[in-house]
PDB file of C-alpha atoms in Angstrom:
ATOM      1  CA  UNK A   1      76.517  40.360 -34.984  1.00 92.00           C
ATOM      2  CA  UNK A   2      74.053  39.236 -37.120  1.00 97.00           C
ATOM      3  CA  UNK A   3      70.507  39.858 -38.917  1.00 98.00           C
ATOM      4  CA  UNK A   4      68.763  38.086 -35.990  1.00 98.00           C
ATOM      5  CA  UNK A   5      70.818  39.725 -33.246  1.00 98.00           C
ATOM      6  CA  UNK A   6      70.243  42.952 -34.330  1.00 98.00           C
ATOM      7  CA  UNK A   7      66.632  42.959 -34.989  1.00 98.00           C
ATOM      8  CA  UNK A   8      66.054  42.062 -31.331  1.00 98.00           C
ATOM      9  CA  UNK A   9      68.460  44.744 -30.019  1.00 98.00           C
ATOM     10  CA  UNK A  10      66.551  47.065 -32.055  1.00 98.00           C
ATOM     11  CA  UNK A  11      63.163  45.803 -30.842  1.00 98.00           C
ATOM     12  CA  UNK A  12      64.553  45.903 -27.134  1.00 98.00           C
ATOM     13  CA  UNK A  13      65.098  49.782 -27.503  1.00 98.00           C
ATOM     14  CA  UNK A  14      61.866  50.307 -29.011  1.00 98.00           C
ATOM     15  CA  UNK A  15      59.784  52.580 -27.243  1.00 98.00           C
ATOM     16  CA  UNK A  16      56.015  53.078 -28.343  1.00 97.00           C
ATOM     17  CA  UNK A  17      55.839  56.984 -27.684  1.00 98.00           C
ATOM     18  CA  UNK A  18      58.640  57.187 -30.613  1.00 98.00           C
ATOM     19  CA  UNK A  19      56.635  54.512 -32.871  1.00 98.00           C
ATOM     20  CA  UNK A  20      53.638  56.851 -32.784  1.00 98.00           C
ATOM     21  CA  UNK A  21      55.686  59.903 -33.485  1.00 97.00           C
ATOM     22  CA  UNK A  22      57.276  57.719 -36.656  1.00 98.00           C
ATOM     23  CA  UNK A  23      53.932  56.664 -37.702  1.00 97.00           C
ATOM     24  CA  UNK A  24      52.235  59.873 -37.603  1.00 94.00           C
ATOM     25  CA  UNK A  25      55.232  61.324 -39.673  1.00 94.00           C
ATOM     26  CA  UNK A  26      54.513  58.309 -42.732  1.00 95.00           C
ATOM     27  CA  UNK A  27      56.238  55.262 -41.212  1.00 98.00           C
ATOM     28  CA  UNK A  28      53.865  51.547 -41.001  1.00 98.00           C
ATOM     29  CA  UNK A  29      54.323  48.230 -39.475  1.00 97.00           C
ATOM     30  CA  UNK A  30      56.721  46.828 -39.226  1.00 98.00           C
ATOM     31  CA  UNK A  31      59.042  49.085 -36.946  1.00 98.00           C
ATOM     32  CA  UNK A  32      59.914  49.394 -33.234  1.00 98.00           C
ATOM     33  CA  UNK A  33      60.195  52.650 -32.259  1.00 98.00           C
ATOM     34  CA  UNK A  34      63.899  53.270 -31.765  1.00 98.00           C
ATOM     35  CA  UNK A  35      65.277  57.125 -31.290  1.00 97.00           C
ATOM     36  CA  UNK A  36      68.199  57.309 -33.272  1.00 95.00           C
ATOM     37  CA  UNK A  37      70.494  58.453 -30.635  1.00 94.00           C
ATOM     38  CA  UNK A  38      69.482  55.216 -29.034  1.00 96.00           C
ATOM     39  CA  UNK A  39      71.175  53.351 -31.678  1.00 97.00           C
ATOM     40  CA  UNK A  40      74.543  54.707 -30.970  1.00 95.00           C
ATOM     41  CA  UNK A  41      75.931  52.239 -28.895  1.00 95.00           C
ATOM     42  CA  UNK A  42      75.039  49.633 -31.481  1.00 97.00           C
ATOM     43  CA  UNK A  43      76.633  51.505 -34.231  1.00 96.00           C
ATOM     44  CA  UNK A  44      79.731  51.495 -32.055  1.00 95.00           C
ATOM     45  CA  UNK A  45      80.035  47.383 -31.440  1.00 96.00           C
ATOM     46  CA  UNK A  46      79.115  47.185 -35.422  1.00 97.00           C
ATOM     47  CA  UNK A  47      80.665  50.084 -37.104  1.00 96.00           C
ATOM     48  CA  UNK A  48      80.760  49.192 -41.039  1.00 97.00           C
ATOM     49  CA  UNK A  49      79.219  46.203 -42.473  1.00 98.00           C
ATOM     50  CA  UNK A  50      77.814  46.492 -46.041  1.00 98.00           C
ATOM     51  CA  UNK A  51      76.257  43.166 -46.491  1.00 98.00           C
ATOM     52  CA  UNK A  52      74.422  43.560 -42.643  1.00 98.00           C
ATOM     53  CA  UNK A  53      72.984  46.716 -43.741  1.00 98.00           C
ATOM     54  CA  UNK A  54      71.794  45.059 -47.254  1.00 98.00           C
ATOM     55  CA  UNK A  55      69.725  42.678 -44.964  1.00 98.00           C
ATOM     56  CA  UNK A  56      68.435  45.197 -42.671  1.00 98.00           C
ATOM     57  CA  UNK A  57      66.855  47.427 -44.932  1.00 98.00           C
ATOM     58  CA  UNK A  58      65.887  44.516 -47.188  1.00 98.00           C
ATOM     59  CA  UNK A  59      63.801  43.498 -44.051  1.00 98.00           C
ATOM     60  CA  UNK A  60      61.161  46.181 -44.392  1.00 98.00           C
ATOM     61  CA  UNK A  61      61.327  47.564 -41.010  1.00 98.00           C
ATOM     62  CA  UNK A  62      61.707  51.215 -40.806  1.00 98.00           C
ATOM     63  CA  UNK A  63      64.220  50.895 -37.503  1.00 98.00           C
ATOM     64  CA  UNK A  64      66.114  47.837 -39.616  1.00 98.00           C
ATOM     65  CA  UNK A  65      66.030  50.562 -42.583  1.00 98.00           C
ATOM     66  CA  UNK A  66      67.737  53.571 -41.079  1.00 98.00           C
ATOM     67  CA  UNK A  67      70.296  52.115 -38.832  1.00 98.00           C
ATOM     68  CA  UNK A  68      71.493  50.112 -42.346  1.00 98.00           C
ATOM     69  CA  UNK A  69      71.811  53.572 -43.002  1.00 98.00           C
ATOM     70  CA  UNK A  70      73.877  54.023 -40.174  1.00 97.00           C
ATOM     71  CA  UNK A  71      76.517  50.758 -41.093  1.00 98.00           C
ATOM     72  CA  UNK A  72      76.381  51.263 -44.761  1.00 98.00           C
ATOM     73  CA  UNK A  73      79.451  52.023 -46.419  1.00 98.00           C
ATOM     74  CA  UNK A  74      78.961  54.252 -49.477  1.00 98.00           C
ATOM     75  CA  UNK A  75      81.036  53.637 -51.252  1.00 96.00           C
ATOM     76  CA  UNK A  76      81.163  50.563 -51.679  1.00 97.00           C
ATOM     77  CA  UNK A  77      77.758  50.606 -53.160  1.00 98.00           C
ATOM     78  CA  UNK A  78      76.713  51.794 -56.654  1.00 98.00           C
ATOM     79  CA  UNK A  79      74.365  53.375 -58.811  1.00 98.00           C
ATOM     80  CA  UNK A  80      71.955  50.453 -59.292  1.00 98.00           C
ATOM     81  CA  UNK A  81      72.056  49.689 -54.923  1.00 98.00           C
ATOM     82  CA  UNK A  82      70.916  53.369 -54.314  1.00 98.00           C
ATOM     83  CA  UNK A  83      68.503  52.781 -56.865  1.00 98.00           C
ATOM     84  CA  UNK A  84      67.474  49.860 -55.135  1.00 98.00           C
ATOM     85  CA  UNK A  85      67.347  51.237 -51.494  1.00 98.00           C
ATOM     86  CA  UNK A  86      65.230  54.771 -53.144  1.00 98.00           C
ATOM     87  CA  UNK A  87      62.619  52.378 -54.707  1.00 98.00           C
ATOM     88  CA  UNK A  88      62.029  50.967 -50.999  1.00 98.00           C
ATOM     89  CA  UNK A  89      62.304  54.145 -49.093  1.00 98.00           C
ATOM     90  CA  UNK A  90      58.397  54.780 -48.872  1.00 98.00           C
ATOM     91  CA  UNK A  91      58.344  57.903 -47.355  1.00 97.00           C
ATOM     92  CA  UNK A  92      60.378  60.796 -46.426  1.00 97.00           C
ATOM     93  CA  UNK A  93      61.875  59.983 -43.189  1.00 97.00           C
ATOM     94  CA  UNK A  94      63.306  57.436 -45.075  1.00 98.00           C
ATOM     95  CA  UNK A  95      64.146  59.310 -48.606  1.00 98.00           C
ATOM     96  CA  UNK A  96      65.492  62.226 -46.882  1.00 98.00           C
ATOM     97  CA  UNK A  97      67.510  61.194 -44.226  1.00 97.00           C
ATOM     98  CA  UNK A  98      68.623  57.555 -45.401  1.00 98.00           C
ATOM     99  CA  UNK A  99      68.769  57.048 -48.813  1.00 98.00           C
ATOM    100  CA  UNK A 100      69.858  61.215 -49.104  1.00 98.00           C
ATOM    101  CA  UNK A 101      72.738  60.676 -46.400  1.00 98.00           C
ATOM    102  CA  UNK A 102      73.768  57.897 -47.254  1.00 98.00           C
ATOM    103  CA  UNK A 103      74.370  58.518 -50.855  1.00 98.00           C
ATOM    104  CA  UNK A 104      75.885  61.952 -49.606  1.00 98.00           C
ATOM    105  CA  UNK A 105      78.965  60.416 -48.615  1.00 97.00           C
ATOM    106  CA  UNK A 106      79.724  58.025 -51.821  1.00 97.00           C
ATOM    107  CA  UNK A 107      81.586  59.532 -54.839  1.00 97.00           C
ATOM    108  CA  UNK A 108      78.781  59.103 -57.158  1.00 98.00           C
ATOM    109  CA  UNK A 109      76.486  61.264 -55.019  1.00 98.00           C
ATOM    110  CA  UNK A 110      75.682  63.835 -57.463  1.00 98.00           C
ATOM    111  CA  UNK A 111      75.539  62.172 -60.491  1.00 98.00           C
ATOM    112  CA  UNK A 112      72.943  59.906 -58.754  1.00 98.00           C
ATOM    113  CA  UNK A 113      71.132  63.066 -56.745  1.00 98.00           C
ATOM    114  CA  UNK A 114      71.159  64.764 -60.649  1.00 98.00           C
ATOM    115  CA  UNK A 115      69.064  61.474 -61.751  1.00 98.00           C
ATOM    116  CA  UNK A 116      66.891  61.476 -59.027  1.00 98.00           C
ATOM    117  CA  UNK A 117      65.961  64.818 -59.305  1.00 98.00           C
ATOM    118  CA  UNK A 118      64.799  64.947 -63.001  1.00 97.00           C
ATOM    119  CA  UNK A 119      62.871  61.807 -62.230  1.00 97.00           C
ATOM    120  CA  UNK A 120      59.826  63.055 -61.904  1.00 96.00           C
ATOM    121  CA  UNK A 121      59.068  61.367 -59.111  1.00 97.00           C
ATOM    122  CA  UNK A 122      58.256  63.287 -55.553  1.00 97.00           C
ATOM    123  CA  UNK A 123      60.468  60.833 -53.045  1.00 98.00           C
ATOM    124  CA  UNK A 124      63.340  60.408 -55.483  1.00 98.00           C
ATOM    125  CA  UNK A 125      62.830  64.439 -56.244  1.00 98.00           C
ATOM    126  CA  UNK A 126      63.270  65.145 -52.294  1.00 98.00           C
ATOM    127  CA  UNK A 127      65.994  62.999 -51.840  1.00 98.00           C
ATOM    128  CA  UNK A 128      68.071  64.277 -54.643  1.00 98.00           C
ATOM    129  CA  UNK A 129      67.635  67.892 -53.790  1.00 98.00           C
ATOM    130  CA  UNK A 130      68.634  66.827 -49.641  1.00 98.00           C
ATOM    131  CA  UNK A 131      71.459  64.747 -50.946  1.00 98.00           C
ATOM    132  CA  UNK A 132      72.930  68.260 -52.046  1.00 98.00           C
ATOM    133  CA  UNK A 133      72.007  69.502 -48.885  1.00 98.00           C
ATOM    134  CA  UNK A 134      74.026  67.289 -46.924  1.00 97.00           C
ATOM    135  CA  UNK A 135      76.706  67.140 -49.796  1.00 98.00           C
ATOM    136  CA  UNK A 136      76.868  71.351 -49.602  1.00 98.00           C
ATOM    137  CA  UNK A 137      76.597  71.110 -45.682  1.00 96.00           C
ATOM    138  CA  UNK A 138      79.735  68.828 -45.142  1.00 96.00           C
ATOM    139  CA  UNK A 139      82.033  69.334 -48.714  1.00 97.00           C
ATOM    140  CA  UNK A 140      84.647  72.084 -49.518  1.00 97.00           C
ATOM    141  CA  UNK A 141      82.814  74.492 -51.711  1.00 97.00           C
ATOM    142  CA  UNK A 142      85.559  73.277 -54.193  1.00 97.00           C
ATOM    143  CA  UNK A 143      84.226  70.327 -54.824  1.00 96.00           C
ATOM    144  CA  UNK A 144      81.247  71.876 -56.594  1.00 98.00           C
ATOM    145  CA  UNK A 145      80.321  73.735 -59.890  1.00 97.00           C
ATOM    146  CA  UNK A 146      79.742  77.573 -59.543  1.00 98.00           C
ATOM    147  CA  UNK A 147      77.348  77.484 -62.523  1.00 98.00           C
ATOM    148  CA  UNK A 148      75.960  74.239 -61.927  1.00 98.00           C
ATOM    149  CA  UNK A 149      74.653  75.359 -58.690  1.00 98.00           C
ATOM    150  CA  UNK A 150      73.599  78.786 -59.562  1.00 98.00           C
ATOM    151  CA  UNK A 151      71.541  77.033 -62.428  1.00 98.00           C
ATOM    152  CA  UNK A 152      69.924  74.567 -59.925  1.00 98.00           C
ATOM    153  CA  UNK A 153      68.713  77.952 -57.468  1.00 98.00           C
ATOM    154  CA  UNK A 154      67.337  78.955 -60.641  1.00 97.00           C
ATOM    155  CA  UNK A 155      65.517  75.789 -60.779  1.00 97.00           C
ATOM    156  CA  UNK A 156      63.928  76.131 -57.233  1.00 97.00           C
ATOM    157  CA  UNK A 157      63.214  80.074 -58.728  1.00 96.00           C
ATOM    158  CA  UNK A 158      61.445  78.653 -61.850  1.00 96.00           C
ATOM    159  CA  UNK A 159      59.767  75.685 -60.463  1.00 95.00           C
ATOM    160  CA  UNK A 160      59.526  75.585 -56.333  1.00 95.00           C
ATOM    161  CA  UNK A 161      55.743  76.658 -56.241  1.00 91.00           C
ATOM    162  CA  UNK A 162      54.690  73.991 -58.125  1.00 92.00           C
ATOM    163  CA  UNK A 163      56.515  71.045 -56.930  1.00 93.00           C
ATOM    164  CA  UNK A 164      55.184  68.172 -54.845  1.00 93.00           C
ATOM    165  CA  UNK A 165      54.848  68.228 -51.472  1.00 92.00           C
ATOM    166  CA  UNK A 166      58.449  66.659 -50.195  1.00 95.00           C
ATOM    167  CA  UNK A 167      59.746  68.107 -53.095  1.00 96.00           C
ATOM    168  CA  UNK A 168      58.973  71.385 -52.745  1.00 95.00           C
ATOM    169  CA  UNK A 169      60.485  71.165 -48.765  1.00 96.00           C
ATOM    170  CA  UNK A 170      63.550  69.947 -49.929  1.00 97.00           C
ATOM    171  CA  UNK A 171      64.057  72.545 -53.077  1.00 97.00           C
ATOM    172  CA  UNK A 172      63.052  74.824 -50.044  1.00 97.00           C
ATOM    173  CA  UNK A 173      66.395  73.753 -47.529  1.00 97.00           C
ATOM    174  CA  UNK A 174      68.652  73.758 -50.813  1.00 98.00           C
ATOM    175  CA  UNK A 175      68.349  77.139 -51.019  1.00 98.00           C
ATOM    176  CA  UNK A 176      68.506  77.996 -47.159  1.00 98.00           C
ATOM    177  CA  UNK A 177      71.998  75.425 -47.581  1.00 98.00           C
ATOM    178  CA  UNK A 178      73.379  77.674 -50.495  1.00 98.00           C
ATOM    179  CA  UNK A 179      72.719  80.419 -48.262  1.00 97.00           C
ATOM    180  CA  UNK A 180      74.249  79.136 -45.775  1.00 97.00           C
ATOM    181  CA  UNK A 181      77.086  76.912 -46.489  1.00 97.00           C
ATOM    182  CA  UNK A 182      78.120  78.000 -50.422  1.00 98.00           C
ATOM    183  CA  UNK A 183      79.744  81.305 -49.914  1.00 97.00           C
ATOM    184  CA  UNK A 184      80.387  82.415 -53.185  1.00 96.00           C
ATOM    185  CA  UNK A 185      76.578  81.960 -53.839  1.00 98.00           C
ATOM    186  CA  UNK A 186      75.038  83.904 -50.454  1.00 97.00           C
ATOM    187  CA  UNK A 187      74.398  86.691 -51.909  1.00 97.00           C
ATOM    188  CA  UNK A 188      72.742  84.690 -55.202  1.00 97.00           C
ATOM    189  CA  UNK A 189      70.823  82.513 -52.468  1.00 98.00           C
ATOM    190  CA  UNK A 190      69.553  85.532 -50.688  1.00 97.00           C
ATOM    191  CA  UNK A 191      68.096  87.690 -53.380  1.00 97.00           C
ATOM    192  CA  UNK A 192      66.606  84.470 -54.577  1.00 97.00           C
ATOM    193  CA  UNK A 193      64.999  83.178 -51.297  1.00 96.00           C
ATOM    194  CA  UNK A 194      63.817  87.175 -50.643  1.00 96.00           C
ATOM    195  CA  UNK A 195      62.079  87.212 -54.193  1.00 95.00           C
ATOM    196  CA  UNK A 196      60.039  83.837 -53.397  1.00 93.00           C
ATOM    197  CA  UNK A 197      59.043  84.519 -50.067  1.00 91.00           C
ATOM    198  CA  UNK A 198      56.878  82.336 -48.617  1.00 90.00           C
ATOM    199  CA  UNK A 199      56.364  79.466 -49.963  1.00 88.00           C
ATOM    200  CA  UNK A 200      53.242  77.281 -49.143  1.00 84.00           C
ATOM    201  CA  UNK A 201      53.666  73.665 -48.470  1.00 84.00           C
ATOM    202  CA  UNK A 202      50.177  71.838 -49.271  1.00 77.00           C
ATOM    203  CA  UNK A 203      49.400  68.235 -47.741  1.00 76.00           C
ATOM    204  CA  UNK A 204      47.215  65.628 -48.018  1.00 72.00           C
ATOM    205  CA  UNK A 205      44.664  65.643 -45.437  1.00 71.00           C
ATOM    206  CA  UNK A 206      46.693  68.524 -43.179  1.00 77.00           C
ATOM    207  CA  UNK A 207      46.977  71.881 -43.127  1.00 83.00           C
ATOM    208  CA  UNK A 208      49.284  73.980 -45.375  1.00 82.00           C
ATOM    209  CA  UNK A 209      52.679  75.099 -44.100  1.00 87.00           C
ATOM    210  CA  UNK A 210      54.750  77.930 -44.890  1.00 91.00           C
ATOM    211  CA  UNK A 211      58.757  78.381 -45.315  1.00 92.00           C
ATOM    212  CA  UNK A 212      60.662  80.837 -45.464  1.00 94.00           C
ATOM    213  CA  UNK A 213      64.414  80.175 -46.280  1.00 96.00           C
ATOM    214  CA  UNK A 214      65.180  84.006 -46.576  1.00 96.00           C
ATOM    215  CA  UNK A 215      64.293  84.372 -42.769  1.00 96.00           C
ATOM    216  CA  UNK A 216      66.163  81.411 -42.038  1.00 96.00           C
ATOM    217  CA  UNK A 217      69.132  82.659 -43.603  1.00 97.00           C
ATOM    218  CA  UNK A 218      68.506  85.833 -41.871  1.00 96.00           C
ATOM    219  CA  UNK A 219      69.076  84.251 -38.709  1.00 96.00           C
ATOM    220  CA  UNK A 220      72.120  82.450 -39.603  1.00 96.00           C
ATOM    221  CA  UNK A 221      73.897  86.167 -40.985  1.00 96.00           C
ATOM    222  CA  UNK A 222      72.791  87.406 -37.071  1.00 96.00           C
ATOM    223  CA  UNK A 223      74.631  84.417 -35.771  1.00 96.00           C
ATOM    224  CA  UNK A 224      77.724  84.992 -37.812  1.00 96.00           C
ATOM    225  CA  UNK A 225      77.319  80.525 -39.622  1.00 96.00           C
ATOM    226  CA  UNK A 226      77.501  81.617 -43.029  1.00 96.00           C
ATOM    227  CA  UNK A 227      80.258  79.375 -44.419  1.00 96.00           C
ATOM    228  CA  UNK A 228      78.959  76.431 -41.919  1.00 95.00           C
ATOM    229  CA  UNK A 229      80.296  72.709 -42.227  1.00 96.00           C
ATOM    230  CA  UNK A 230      79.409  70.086 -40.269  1.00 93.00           C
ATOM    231  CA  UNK A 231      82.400  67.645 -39.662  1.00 90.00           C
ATOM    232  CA  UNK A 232      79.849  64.696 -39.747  1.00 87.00           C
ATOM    233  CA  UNK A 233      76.772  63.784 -42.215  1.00 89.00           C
ATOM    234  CA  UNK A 234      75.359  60.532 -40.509  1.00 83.00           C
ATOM    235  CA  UNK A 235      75.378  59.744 -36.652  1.00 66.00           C
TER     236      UNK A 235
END
């Protein structure tokens, strides 16, 4: 298939009640309105095509964008193209649970998720900290750095309250995903997520929320998922 077929088998499963729902979350024109469980059957015909998804999320439109997402393939793409696809990921949905997963499943995902998240920059902030969410949520513990990660919950200690808004949710599910899915580090994850507390979410124009990863956690001990992995990071 190409660029043309696909953008009108995405606009055919638009459905307006989802385009409000995407707009009130941060999406804009263009997009369609397509649940993401609704793309499935697409993703099937497709599977993996690199230079398709270049086109689709080079098109602007926030459906186009994520199912890219969807057909990328990882690792096939470097530094500079994750750069590329982060500068044009305008808001979170996008950030989060594109760029993030996507870059989650290359072999550079941590080098580029340690860039990101010195940036400076809210969006590229949030989607470095969820890349290691969906990087601690899927990988063998193995793969990862004792002391690196220990350092980075005392990062979220040090810094959490006074991130940025997507930020500051994102430091917020590292630390419920060390508790969680690092299991040399629960114990490190809970103390740390029971000495924080609450933490207050401010937005623009909306009122505050308020997380608490410790409780979360909590909840997860009760259930007997500490030392969760999920067998899949995208759909």
């Amino acid at each position: 298939m190409n660029l043309e077929m696909v953008m009108k088998e995405l606009e055919a499963l638009g459905k307006e009640r989802m385009k409000k729902i995407y707009i009130s979350n941060g999406a804009h024109e263009p997009l369609f309105g397509v649940a993401t469980g609704a793309m499935k059957p697409l993703k099937r015909t497709i599977k993996i095509n690199q230079p398709l998804a270049e086109e689709l999320y080079a098109t602007g439109n926030y459906d186009a964008m994520y199912f890219a997402g969807v057909i990328a393939d990882p690792k096939a793409m470097t530094e500079a193209d994750y750069d590329r696809w982060i500068d044009a990921a305008y808001f979170y949905m996008l950030s989060d649970f594109v760029v993030a997963v996507t870059l989650s499943e290359s072999d550079i995902a941590q080098d580029v998720a340690d860039k990101w998240i010195s940036s400076g920059e809210d969006l590229r902030m949030s989607a470095g900290w969820s890349c290691y969410c969906w990087l601690l949520g899927n990988r063998p513990d193995v793969e990862f750095s004792e002391n690196k990660i220990s350092e980075m919950l005392d990062r979220v200690k040090n810094t959490i309250h006074d991130a940025p808004e997507r930020t500051n949710i994102s430091m917020n599910n590292f630390l419920y995903t060390v508790g969680l899915s690092y299991l040399s580090l629960h114990e490190n994850a809970v103390k740390t997520a029971k000495e924080l507390g609450i933490v207050e979410v401010k937005r623009d124009k909306k009122k505050s929320s308020f997380l608490n990863a410790y409780e979360r956690i909590q909840k997860d001990v009760e259930k007997g998922r500490i030392g969760f992995k999920r067998k899949y990071v995208r759909c």
